[in-house]
mmCIF file of C-alpha atoms in Angstrom:
data_model
loop_
_atom_site.group_PDB
_atom_site.id
_atom_site.type_symbol
_atom_site.label_atom_id
_atom_site.label_comp_id
_atom_site.label_asym_id
_atom_site.label_seq_id
_atom_site.Cartn_x
_atom_site.Cartn_y
_atom_site.Cartn_z
ATOM 1 C CA GLN A 62 -123.352 50.657 -51.064
ATOM 2 C CA LEU A 63 -120.781 53.461 -51.706
ATOM 3 C CA GLN A 64 -117.953 52.721 -53.942
ATOM 4 C CA LEU A 65 -114.678 54.513 -54.757
ATOM 5 C CA GLN A 66 -112.690 53.963 -58.082
ATOM 6 C CA GLU A 67 -109.065 55.036 -58.652
ATOM 7 C CA SER A 68 -108.226 56.035 -62.330
ATOM 8 C CA GLY A 69 -105.270 57.426 -64.181
ATOM 9 C CA PRO A 70 -101.953 56.458 -65.877
ATOM 10 C CA GLY A 71 -100.154 53.342 -64.745
ATOM 11 C CA LEU A 72 -96.679 54.652 -66.090
ATOM 12 C CA VAL A 73 -95.315 58.027 -65.199
ATOM 13 C CA LYS A 74 -91.692 59.155 -66.333
ATOM 14 C CA PRO A 75 -89.175 60.291 -63.690
ATOM 15 C CA SER A 76 -89.238 64.109 -62.867
ATOM 16 C CA GLY A 77 -93.076 64.262 -64.471
ATOM 17 C CA SER A 78 -96.366 64.678 -62.655
ATOM 18 C CA LEU A 79 -98.786 61.924 -61.264
ATOM 19 C CA SER A 80 -102.435 62.475 -61.678
ATOM 20 C CA LEU A 81 -105.120 60.400 -60.251
ATOM 21 C CA THR A 82 -108.994 61.126 -59.873
ATOM 22 C CA CYS A 83 -111.266 59.031 -57.702
ATOM 23 C CA THR A 84 -115.058 58.797 -58.473
ATOM 24 C CA VAL A 85 -117.143 58.236 -55.692
ATOM 25 C CA SER A 86 -120.648 56.506 -56.371
ATOM 26 C CA GLY A 87 -123.382 54.519 -54.795
ATOM 27 C CA GLY A 88 -124.832 55.038 -51.590
ATOM 28 C CA PRO A 89 -126.238 58.551 -50.275
ATOM 29 C CA THR A 90 -123.142 59.955 -49.645
ATOM 30 C CA SER A 91 -121.556 62.605 -52.073
ATOM 31 C CA ILE A 92 -118.451 64.458 -51.419
ATOM 32 C CA SER A 93 -120.126 67.099 -50.285
ATOM 33 C CA GLY A 94 -119.618 65.610 -46.816
ATOM 34 C CA ASP A 95 -116.667 63.893 -44.898
ATOM 35 C CA PHE A 96 -113.239 63.978 -45.772
ATOM 36 C CA TRP A 97 -111.609 62.253 -48.994
ATOM 37 C CA ALA A 98 -107.989 60.522 -48.726
ATOM 38 C CA TRP A 99 -105.044 59.547 -50.799
ATOM 39 C CA ILE A 100 -102.992 56.640 -49.496
ATOM 40 C CA ARG A 101 -100.331 54.538 -50.914
ATOM 41 C CA GLN A 102 -98.276 51.538 -50.709
ATOM 42 C CA PRO A 103 -94.982 50.773 -52.331
ATOM 43 C CA PRO A 104 -94.912 47.320 -53.422
ATOM 44 C CA GLY A 105 -94.204 44.751 -50.567
ATOM 45 C CA ARG A 106 -94.419 47.620 -48.081
ATOM 46 C CA GLY A 107 -96.983 49.404 -45.565
ATOM 47 C CA LEU A 108 -99.310 51.924 -46.214
ATOM 48 C CA GLU A 109 -98.490 55.752 -46.379
ATOM 49 C CA TRP A 110 -100.930 58.556 -45.925
ATOM 50 C CA ILE A 111 -100.451 61.114 -48.782
ATOM 51 C CA GLY A 112 -103.270 63.851 -47.823
ATOM 52 C CA SER A 113 -106.866 64.545 -47.416
ATOM 53 C CA VAL A 114 -109.484 67.001 -48.510
ATOM 54 C CA SER A 115 -112.327 68.189 -46.784
ATOM 55 C CA TYR A 116 -115.800 68.639 -48.224
ATOM 56 C CA HIS A 117 -115.520 72.114 -48.054
ATOM 57 C CA GLY A 118 -112.014 72.184 -49.840
ATOM 58 C CA VAL A 119 -109.439 72.330 -46.676
ATOM 59 C CA THR A 120 -106.713 70.260 -47.653
ATOM 60 C CA TYR A 121 -104.228 68.486 -45.217
ATOM 61 C CA TYR A 122 -101.053 67.196 -46.613
ATOM 62 C CA ASN A 123 -98.179 64.431 -45.526
ATOM 63 C CA THR A 124 -95.451 67.065 -44.703
ATOM 64 C CA SER A 125 -92.797 64.832 -46.172
ATOM 65 C CA LEU A 126 -94.606 64.993 -49.661
ATOM 66 C CA GLU A 127 -96.564 68.572 -49.381
ATOM 67 C CA SER A 128 -94.136 70.588 -51.527
ATOM 68 C CA ARG A 129 -95.249 68.127 -54.345
ATOM 69 C CA LEU A 130 -98.719 67.537 -53.741
ATOM 70 C CA SER A 131 -102.095 69.106 -54.596
ATOM 71 C CA ILE A 132 -105.506 67.428 -53.630
ATOM 72 C CA SER A 133 -109.032 68.840 -54.587
ATOM 73 C CA GLY A 134 -112.582 67.796 -54.993
ATOM 74 C CA ASP A 135 -115.084 68.509 -57.539
ATOM 75 C CA THR A 136 -118.551 68.216 -55.984
ATOM 76 C CA SER A 137 -120.513 68.379 -59.556
ATOM 77 C CA LYS A 138 -118.698 65.533 -60.886
ATOM 78 C CA ASN A 139 -118.382 63.363 -57.343
ATOM 79 C CA GLN A 140 -114.857 63.331 -57.731
ATOM 80 C CA PHE A 141 -111.703 64.097 -55.953
ATOM 81 C CA SER A 142 -108.209 63.986 -57.337
ATOM 82 C CA LEU A 143 -104.058 63.976 -56.545
ATOM 83 C CA GLU A 144 -101.515 65.619 -58.546
ATOM 84 C CA MET A 145 -98.108 64.895 -57.594
ATOM 85 C CA THR A 146 -95.170 66.758 -58.997
ATOM 86 C CA SER A 147 -91.369 65.872 -59.567
ATOM 87 C CA VAL A 148 -91.890 62.171 -59.127
ATOM 88 C CA THR A 149 -89.275 59.375 -58.751
ATOM 89 C CA ALA A 150 -88.893 55.898 -58.586
ATOM 90 C CA ALA A 151 -89.494 56.158 -54.859
ATOM 91 C CA ASP A 152 -93.183 57.220 -55.787
ATOM 92 C CA THR A 153 -94.007 53.740 -57.415
ATOM 93 C CA ALA A 154 -96.939 52.588 -55.386
ATOM 94 C CA VAL A 155 -100.239 51.172 -55.430
ATOM 95 C CA TYR A 156 -102.448 54.050 -54.704
ATOM 96 C CA TYR A 157 -105.827 54.167 -52.821
ATOM 97 C CA CYS A 158 -108.566 56.549 -52.312
ATOM 98 C CA ALA A 159 -110.797 56.545 -49.429
ATOM 99 C CA ARG A 160 -113.638 58.335 -47.533
ATOM 100 C CA GLY A 161 -112.526 59.572 -43.922
ATOM 101 C CA THR A 162 -115.571 59.569 -41.961
ATOM 102 C CA GLY A 163 -117.128 59.408 -38.574
ATOM 103 C CA SER A 164 -116.670 63.015 -37.516
ATOM 104 C CA HIS A 165 -116.473 66.612 -38.341
ATOM 105 C CA PHE A 166 -112.784 66.686 -37.062
ATOM 106 C CA ILE A 167 -110.354 64.751 -39.222
ATOM 107 C CA SER A 168 -108.169 63.538 -36.097
ATOM 108 C CA TYR A 169 -111.575 61.389 -35.051
ATOM 109 C CA THR A 170 -112.212 59.826 -38.520
ATOM 110 C CA TRP A 171 -111.573 56.387 -39.914
ATOM 111 C CA PHE A 172 -110.838 55.495 -43.946
ATOM 112 C CA ASP A 173 -114.026 53.468 -44.849
ATOM 113 C CA PRO A 174 -114.693 52.556 -47.802
ATOM 114 C CA TRP A 175 -111.304 52.068 -49.841
ATOM 115 C CA GLY A 176 -111.096 51.943 -53.515
ATOM 116 C CA ARG A 177 -109.532 48.870 -55.091
ATOM 117 C CA GLY A 178 -106.188 50.774 -55.573
ATOM 118 C CA THR A 179 -104.315 51.596 -59.020
ATOM 119 C CA LEU A 180 -100.516 50.753 -59.557
ATOM 120 C CA VAL A 181 -98.579 53.676 -60.543
ATOM 121 C CA VAL A 182 -94.780 52.781 -61.645
ATOM 122 C CA VAL A 183 -92.569 55.694 -62.278
ATOM 123 C CA THR A 184 -90.152 54.529 -65.032
ATOM 124 C CA SER A 185 -88.468 55.964 -68.217
ATOM 125 C CA GLN B 1002 -93.023 61.707 -39.408
ATOM 126 C CA SER B 1003 -92.633 58.521 -37.490
ATOM 127 C CA GLY B 1004 -95.259 55.606 -37.861
ATOM 128 C CA LEU B 1005 -96.494 53.564 -35.261
ATOM 129 C CA ASN B 1006 -94.764 50.403 -34.110
ATOM 130 C CA GLN B 1007 -96.241 46.856 -34.733
ATOM 131 C CA PRO B 1008 -94.403 43.678 -34.651
ATOM 132 C CA PRO B 1009 -93.781 42.657 -38.249
ATOM 133 C CA SER B 1010 -95.231 39.124 -38.003
ATOM 134 C CA ALA B 1011 -97.543 37.056 -35.549
ATOM 135 C CA SER B 1012 -98.947 33.394 -35.847
ATOM 136 C CA GLY B 1013 -101.375 30.941 -34.587
ATOM 137 C CA THR B 1014 -103.155 27.937 -34.964
ATOM 138 C CA PRO B 1015 -106.834 27.633 -35.823
ATOM 139 C CA GLY B 1016 -109.103 28.368 -32.582
ATOM 140 C CA GLN B 1017 -106.261 30.161 -30.744
ATOM 141 C CA ARG B 1018 -106.546 33.956 -30.054
ATOM 142 C CA VAL B 1019 -103.691 36.049 -31.018
ATOM 143 C CA THR B 1020 -102.877 39.714 -30.185
ATOM 144 C CA ILE B 1021 -101.083 42.229 -32.324
ATOM 145 C CA SER B 1022 -99.752 45.479 -30.720
ATOM 146 C CA CYS B 1023 -99.370 49.068 -31.616
ATOM 147 C CA SER B 1024 -97.332 51.655 -30.094
ATOM 148 C CA GLY B 1025 -97.101 55.101 -30.388
ATOM 149 C CA SER B 1026 -96.734 58.324 -28.451
ATOM 150 C CA SER B 1027 -98.424 61.118 -26.580
ATOM 151 C CA SER B 1028 -99.418 62.949 -29.751
ATOM 152 C CA ASN B 1029 -100.763 59.898 -31.647
ATOM 153 C CA VAL B 1030 -102.186 56.898 -29.961
ATOM 154 C CA GLY B 1031 -102.139 58.583 -26.585
ATOM 155 C CA PHE B 1032 -104.043 61.607 -27.865
ATOM 156 C CA ASN B 1033 -106.295 59.907 -30.724
ATOM 157 C CA PRO B 1034 -108.662 56.955 -31.348
ATOM 158 C CA VAL B 1035 -106.783 54.109 -32.974
ATOM 159 C CA ASN B 1036 -108.414 52.421 -36.038
ATOM 160 C CA TRP B 1037 -107.227 49.007 -37.388
ATOM 161 C CA TYR B 1038 -107.390 47.670 -41.190
ATOM 162 C CA GLN B 1039 -107.342 44.236 -42.437
ATOM 163 C CA GLN B 1040 -105.843 43.794 -45.734
ATOM 164 C CA LEU B 1041 -106.389 40.224 -47.297
ATOM 165 C CA PRO B 1042 -103.649 39.265 -49.904
ATOM 166 C CA GLY B 1043 -103.904 40.991 -53.231
ATOM 167 C CA THR B 1044 -106.828 43.481 -51.906
ATOM 168 C CA ALA B 1045 -107.291 46.752 -50.512
ATOM 169 C CA PRO B 1046 -107.263 47.440 -46.931
ATOM 170 C CA LYS B 1047 -110.665 47.057 -45.046
ATOM 171 C CA LEU B 1048 -111.830 48.984 -41.816
ATOM 172 C CA LEU B 1049 -111.709 46.292 -39.047
ATOM 173 C CA ILE B 1050 -111.981 48.253 -35.787
ATOM 174 C CA TYR B 1051 -112.823 52.251 -35.434
ATOM 175 C CA LYS B 1052 -112.428 54.491 -32.402
ATOM 176 C CA ASN B 1053 -110.389 51.951 -30.469
ATOM 177 C CA ASP B 1054 -112.829 49.205 -30.020
ATOM 178 C CA GLN B 1055 -115.674 49.396 -32.344
ATOM 179 C CA ARG B 1056 -116.621 47.075 -34.977
ATOM 180 C CA PRO B 1057 -118.097 48.062 -38.062
ATOM 181 C CA SER B 1058 -121.253 45.995 -39.182
ATOM 182 C CA GLY B 1059 -120.251 43.007 -40.770
ATOM 183 C CA VAL B 1060 -116.737 42.328 -38.788
ATOM 184 C CA PRO B 1061 -117.284 39.464 -36.616
ATOM 185 C CA ASP B 1062 -117.008 39.675 -32.866
ATOM 186 C CA ARG B 1063 -113.987 37.562 -32.849
ATOM 187 C CA PHE B 1064 -112.100 40.879 -33.487
ATOM 188 C CA SER B 1065 -111.638 43.254 -30.530
ATOM 189 C CA GLY B 1066 -109.856 46.194 -30.262
ATOM 190 C CA SER B 1067 -108.409 48.325 -26.988
ATOM 191 C CA LYS B 1068 -106.292 51.170 -26.150
ATOM 192 C CA SER B 1069 -104.255 51.996 -22.915
ATOM 193 C CA GLY B 1070 -101.995 55.008 -22.771
ATOM 194 C CA THR B 1071 -99.895 55.386 -25.652
ATOM 195 C CA SER B 1072 -100.452 51.524 -26.951
ATOM 196 C CA ALA B 1073 -103.334 49.909 -28.488
ATOM 197 C CA SER B 1074 -104.264 46.198 -29.493
ATOM 198 C CA LEU B 1075 -106.104 44.165 -31.797
ATOM 199 C CA ALA B 1076 -107.282 40.650 -30.525
ATOM 200 C CA ILE B 1077 -108.400 37.766 -32.797
ATOM 201 C CA SER B 1078 -109.904 34.833 -30.881
ATOM 202 C CA GLY B 1079 -111.088 31.587 -32.406
ATOM 203 C CA LEU B 1080 -108.443 32.083 -35.276
ATOM 204 C CA GLN B 1081 -109.682 31.001 -38.895
ATOM 205 C CA SER B 1082 -107.486 30.365 -41.886
ATOM 206 C CA GLU B 1083 -109.421 33.010 -43.758
ATOM 207 C CA ASP B 1084 -107.721 35.749 -40.830
ATOM 208 C CA GLU B 1085 -104.539 35.071 -42.690
ATOM 209 C CA ALA B 1086 -103.854 38.901 -43.758
ATOM 210 C CA GLU B 1087 -101.847 41.844 -42.856
ATOM 211 C CA TYR B 1088 -103.114 44.206 -40.085
ATOM 212 C CA PHE B 1089 -102.500 48.046 -40.008
ATOM 213 C CA CYS B 1090 -102.818 50.278 -36.887
ATOM 214 C CA ALA B 1091 -103.533 54.035 -37.644
ATOM 215 C CA THR B 1092 -104.508 57.160 -35.947
ATOM 216 C CA TRP B 1093 -103.900 61.130 -36.129
ATOM 217 C CA ASP B 1094 -101.011 62.425 -34.975
ATOM 218 C CA ALA B 1095 -101.455 66.123 -33.606
ATOM 219 C CA SER B 1096 -97.745 67.122 -34.247
ATOM 220 C CA LEU B 1097 -96.317 68.886 -37.213
ATOM 221 C CA ASN B 1098 -99.804 70.389 -38.347
ATOM 222 C CA GLY B 1099 -101.663 67.192 -37.940
ATOM 223 C CA HIS B 1100 -101.131 64.044 -40.021
ATOM 224 C CA VAL B 1101 -102.379 60.257 -40.329
ATOM 225 C CA VAL B 1102 -99.597 57.638 -39.248
ATOM 226 C CA PHE B 1103 -100.066 53.889 -39.855
ATOM 227 C CA GLY B 1104 -98.389 51.183 -38.285
ATOM 228 C CA GLY B 1105 -95.960 49.478 -40.462
ATOM 229 C CA GLY B 1106 -98.302 46.300 -40.560
ATOM 230 C CA THR B 1107 -98.251 42.874 -38.985
ATOM 231 C CA LYS B 1108 -98.495 39.757 -41.089
ATOM 232 C CA LEU B 1109 -100.711 37.230 -39.574
ATOM 233 C CA THR B 1110 -100.059 33.773 -40.402
ATOM 234 C CA VAL B 1111 -102.310 30.783 -39.653
ATOM 235 C CA LEU B 1112 -100.620 27.820 -38.985
#
């Protein structure tokens, strides 16, 4: 069964950079297929899509975050990564990675499975 | 980027049928399939319904989805205590170079 696991620092200083990695394991799927997404959830609030990367490296970003984002995949390690620069307290959230699957067209995909999430707190 | 509109809360008693609405616009719900996610307390979201009305294997047939125009709905029949969770709708929005939009979430309480 496919599993996703987020990893990275739980504390980041304001104006610094947030870097997270998602490791994909189990099942027949490698990241050489499907789309791979980052989604976050501030404490007590709803879900916000951050962005996705396709299996051939095309990226799709939330336009409100795009200037601070970089999402990339490493097929040799079956991992994909998120880097967000110039973070503020508003970026404090649980960060989830998820597979976008079901179609070659990103607009027809859904997120399944999700990682367990990792809490990132932006604080000095 | 505006999100989809969901009622913040819903409730029902065991055995009842509850519906949760999700409204959007012609560039999102009216244009692309809607997916639903269930988030049990303290856990990650889980896929519940995909492509408007399809259930992944393992999801009970008490859960059903539908879509008409720019609105979608999730129905839960035979409500059970373990259904108490937050439910989110989501779809792709074709505006602004394309992006995923989520509903704000509906907290379902089983009384």
